[in-house]
mmCIF file of C-alpha atoms and ligand atoms in Angstrom:
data_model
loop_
_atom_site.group_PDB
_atom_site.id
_atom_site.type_symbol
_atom_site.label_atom_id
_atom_site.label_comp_id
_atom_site.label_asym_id
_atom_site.label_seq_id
_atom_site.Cartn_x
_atom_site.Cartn_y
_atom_site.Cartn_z
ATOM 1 C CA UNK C 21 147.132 277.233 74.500
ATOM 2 C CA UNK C 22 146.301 276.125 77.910
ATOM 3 C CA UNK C 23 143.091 275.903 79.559
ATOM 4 C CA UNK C 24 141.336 274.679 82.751
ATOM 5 C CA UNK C 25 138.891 271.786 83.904
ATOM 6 C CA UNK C 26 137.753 270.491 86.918
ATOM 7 C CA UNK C 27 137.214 266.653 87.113
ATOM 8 C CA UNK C 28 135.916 264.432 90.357
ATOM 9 C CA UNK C 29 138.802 261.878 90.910
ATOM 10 C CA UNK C 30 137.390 258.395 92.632
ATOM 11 C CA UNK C 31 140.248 256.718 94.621
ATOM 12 C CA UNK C 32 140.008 253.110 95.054
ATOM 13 C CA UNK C 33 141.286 252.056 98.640
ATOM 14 C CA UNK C 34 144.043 251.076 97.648
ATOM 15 C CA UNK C 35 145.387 254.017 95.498
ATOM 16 C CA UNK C 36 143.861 255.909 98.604
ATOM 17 C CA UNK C 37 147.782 257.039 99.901
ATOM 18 C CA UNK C 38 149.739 257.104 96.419
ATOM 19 C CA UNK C 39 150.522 260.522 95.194
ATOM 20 C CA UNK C 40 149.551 260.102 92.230
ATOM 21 C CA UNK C 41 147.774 263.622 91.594
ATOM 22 C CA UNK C 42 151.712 264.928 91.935
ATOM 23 C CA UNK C 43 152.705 263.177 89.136
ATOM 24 C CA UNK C 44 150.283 265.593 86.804
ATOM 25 C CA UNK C 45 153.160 267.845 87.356
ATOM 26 C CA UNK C 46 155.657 265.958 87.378
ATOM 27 C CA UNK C 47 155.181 263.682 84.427
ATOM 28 C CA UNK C 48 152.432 265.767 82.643
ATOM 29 C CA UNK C 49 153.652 269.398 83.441
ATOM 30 C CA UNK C 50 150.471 270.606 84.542
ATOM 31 C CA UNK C 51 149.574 272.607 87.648
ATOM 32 C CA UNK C 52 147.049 271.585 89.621
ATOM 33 C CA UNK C 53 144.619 272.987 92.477
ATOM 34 C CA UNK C 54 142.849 270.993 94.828
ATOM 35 C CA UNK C 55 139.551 272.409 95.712
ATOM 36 C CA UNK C 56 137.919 269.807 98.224
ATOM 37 C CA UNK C 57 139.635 266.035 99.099
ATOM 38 C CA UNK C 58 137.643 263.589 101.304
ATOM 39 C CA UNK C 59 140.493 260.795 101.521
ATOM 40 C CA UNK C 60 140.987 258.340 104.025
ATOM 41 C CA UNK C 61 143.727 255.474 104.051
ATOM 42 C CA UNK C 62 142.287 252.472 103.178
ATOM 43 C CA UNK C 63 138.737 254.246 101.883
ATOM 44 C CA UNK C 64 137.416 255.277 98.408
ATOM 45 C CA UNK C 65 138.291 258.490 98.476
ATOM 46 C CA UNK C 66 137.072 261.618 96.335
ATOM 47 C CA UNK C 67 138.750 264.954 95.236
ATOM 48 C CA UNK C 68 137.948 267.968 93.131
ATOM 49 C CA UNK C 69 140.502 268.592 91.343
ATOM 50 C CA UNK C 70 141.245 271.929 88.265
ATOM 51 C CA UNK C 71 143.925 271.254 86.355
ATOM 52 C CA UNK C 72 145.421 273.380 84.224
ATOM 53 C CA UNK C 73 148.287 273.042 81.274
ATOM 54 C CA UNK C 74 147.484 272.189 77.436
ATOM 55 C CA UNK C 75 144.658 270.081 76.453
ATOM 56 C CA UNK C 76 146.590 267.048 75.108
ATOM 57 C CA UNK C 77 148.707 266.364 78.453
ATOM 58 C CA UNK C 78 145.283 267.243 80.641
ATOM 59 C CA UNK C 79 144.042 264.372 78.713
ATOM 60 C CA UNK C 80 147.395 261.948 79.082
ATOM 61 C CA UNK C 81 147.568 262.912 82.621
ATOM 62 C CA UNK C 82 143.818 261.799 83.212
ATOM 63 C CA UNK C 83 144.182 258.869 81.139
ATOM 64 C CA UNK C 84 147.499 258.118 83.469
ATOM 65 C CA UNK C 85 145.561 258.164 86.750
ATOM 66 C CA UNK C 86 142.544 256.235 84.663
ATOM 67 C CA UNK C 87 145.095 253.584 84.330
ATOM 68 C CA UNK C 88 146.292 253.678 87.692
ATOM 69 C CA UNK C 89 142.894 252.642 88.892
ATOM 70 C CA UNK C 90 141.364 256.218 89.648
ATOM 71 C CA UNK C 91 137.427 257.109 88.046
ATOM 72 C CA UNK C 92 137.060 260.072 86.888
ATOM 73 C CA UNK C 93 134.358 262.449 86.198
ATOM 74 C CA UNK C 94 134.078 265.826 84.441
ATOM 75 C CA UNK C 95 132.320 268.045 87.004
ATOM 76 C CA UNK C 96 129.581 269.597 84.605
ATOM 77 C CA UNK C 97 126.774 270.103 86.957
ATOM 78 C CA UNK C 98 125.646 271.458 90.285
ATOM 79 C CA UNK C 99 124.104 269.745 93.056
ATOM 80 C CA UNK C 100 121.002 270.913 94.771
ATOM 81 C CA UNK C 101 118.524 270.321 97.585
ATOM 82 C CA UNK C 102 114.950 270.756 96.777
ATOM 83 C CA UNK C 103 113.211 271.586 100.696
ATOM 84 C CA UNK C 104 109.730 271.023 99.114
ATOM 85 C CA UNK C 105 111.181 267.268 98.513
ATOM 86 C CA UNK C 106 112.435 266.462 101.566
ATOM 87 C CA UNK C 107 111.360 264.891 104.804
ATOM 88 C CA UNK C 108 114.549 265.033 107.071
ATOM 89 C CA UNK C 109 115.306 261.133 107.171
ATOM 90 C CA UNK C 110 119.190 261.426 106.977
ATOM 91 C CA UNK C 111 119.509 258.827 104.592
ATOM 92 C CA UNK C 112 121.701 261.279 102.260
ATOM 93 C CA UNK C 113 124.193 262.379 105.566
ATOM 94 C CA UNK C 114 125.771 259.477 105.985
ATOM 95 C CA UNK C 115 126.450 259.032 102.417
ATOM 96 C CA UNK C 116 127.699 262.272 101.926
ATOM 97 C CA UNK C 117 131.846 261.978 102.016
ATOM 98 C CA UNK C 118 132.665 265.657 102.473
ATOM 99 C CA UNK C 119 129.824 266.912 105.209
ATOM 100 C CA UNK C 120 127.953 268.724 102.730
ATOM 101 C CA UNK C 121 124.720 267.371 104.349
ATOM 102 C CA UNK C 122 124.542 267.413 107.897
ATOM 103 C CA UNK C 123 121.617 266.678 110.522
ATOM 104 C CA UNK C 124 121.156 268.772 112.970
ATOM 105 C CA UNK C 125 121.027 267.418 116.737
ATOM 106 C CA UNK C 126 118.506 269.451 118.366
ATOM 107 C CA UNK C 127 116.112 269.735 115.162
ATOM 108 C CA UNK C 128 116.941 267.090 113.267
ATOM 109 C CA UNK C 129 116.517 268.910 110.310
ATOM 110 C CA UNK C 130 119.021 268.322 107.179
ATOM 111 C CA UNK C 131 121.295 271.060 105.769
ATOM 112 C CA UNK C 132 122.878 271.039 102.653
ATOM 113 C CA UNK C 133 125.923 273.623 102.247
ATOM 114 C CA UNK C 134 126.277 274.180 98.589
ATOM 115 C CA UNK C 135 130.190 275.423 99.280
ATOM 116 C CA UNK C 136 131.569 271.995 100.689
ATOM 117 C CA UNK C 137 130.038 269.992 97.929
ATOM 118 C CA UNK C 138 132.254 267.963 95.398
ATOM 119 C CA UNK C 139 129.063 267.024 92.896
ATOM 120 C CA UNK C 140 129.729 263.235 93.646
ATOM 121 C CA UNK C 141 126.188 262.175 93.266
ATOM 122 C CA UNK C 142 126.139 259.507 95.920
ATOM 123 C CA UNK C 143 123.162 261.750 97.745
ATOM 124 C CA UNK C 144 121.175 261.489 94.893
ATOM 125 C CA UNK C 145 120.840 257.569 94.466
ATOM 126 C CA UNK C 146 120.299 257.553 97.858
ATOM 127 C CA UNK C 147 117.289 259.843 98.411
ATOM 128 C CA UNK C 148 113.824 258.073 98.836
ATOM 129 C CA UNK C 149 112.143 261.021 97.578
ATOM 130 C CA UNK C 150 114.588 263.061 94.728
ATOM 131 C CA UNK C 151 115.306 265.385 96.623
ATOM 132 C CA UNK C 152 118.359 265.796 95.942
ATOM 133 C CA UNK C 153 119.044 267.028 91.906
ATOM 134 C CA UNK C 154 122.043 267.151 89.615
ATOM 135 C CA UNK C 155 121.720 270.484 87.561
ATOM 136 C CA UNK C 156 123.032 269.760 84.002
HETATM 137 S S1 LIG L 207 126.776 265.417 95.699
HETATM 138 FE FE1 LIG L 207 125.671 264.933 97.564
HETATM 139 S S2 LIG L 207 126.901 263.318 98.556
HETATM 140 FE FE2 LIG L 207 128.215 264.290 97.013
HETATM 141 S S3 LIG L 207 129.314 265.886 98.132
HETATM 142 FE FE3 LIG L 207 127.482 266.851 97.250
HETATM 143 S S4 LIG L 207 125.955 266.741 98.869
HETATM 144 FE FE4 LIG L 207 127.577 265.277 99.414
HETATM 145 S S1 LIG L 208 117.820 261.574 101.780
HETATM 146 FE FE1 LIG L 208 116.480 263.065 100.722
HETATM 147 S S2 LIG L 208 114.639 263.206 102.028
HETATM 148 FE FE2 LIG L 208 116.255 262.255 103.263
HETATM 149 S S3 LIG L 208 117.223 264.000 104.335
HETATM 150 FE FE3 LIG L 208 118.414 263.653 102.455
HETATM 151 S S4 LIG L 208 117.500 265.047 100.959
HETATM 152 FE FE4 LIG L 208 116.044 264.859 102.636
#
């Protein structure tokens, strides 16, 4: 029976321009759907990533790109921004690889849109003041 999951892929720079997410298909026969990719040659990169297929080559394919040097994370939580918390310092925008947080340039106030965010964490660790919260 198949099913789905969605998994945060970390590229190391230099697996940053191998296809290796085609070979899920091609090796593993299952289809894939990327839902947000911040990838840059030469960068860590991130991606969202549902696959979908049987359970048993989900986990071969995963364990393939695990081998090829990729992290990988089940995405089992939400990310979100708690105003009260936060002071507007920016710290968390230039951490953030897909623009979910972005400063403003008149008010200098910090946004966080919920719909471009891949649930990487990195915001999180760097947030003087917790502001920003995994939700489990
Ligand atoms: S978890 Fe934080 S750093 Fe990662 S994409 Fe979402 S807002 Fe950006
Ligand atoms: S790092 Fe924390 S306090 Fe600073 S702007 Fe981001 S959420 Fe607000």
């Amino acid at each position: 029976m198949t099913s789905s999951r969605k998994v945060v892929l970390r590229f190391p720079p230099q697996a940053a321009n191998q296809p290796l997410v085609c070979e899920l298909s091609l090796k593993f026969g299952l289809v894939f759907n990327i839902l947000r990719a911040s990838i840059s040659p030469h960068r860590e990169g991130l991606m969202l990533l549902e696959i979908v297929g049987e359970p048993d080559r989900q986990e071969e394919g995963l364990r393939y790109l695990a081998d090829k040097g990729l992290g990988i994370e089940a995405l089992s939580q939400d990310i979100r921004k708690i105003e009260e918390r936060c002071f507007h310092c920016g710290a968390c925008v230039g951490v953030c690889p897909t623009g979910a947080l972005t400063c403003d340039r008149e008010s200098y106030l910090v946004s966080f849109e919920e719909k471009q965010c891949i649930a990487c964490e990195i915001c999180i660790l760097s947030c003087p003041t917790h502001a920003m919260e995994a939700l489990i």
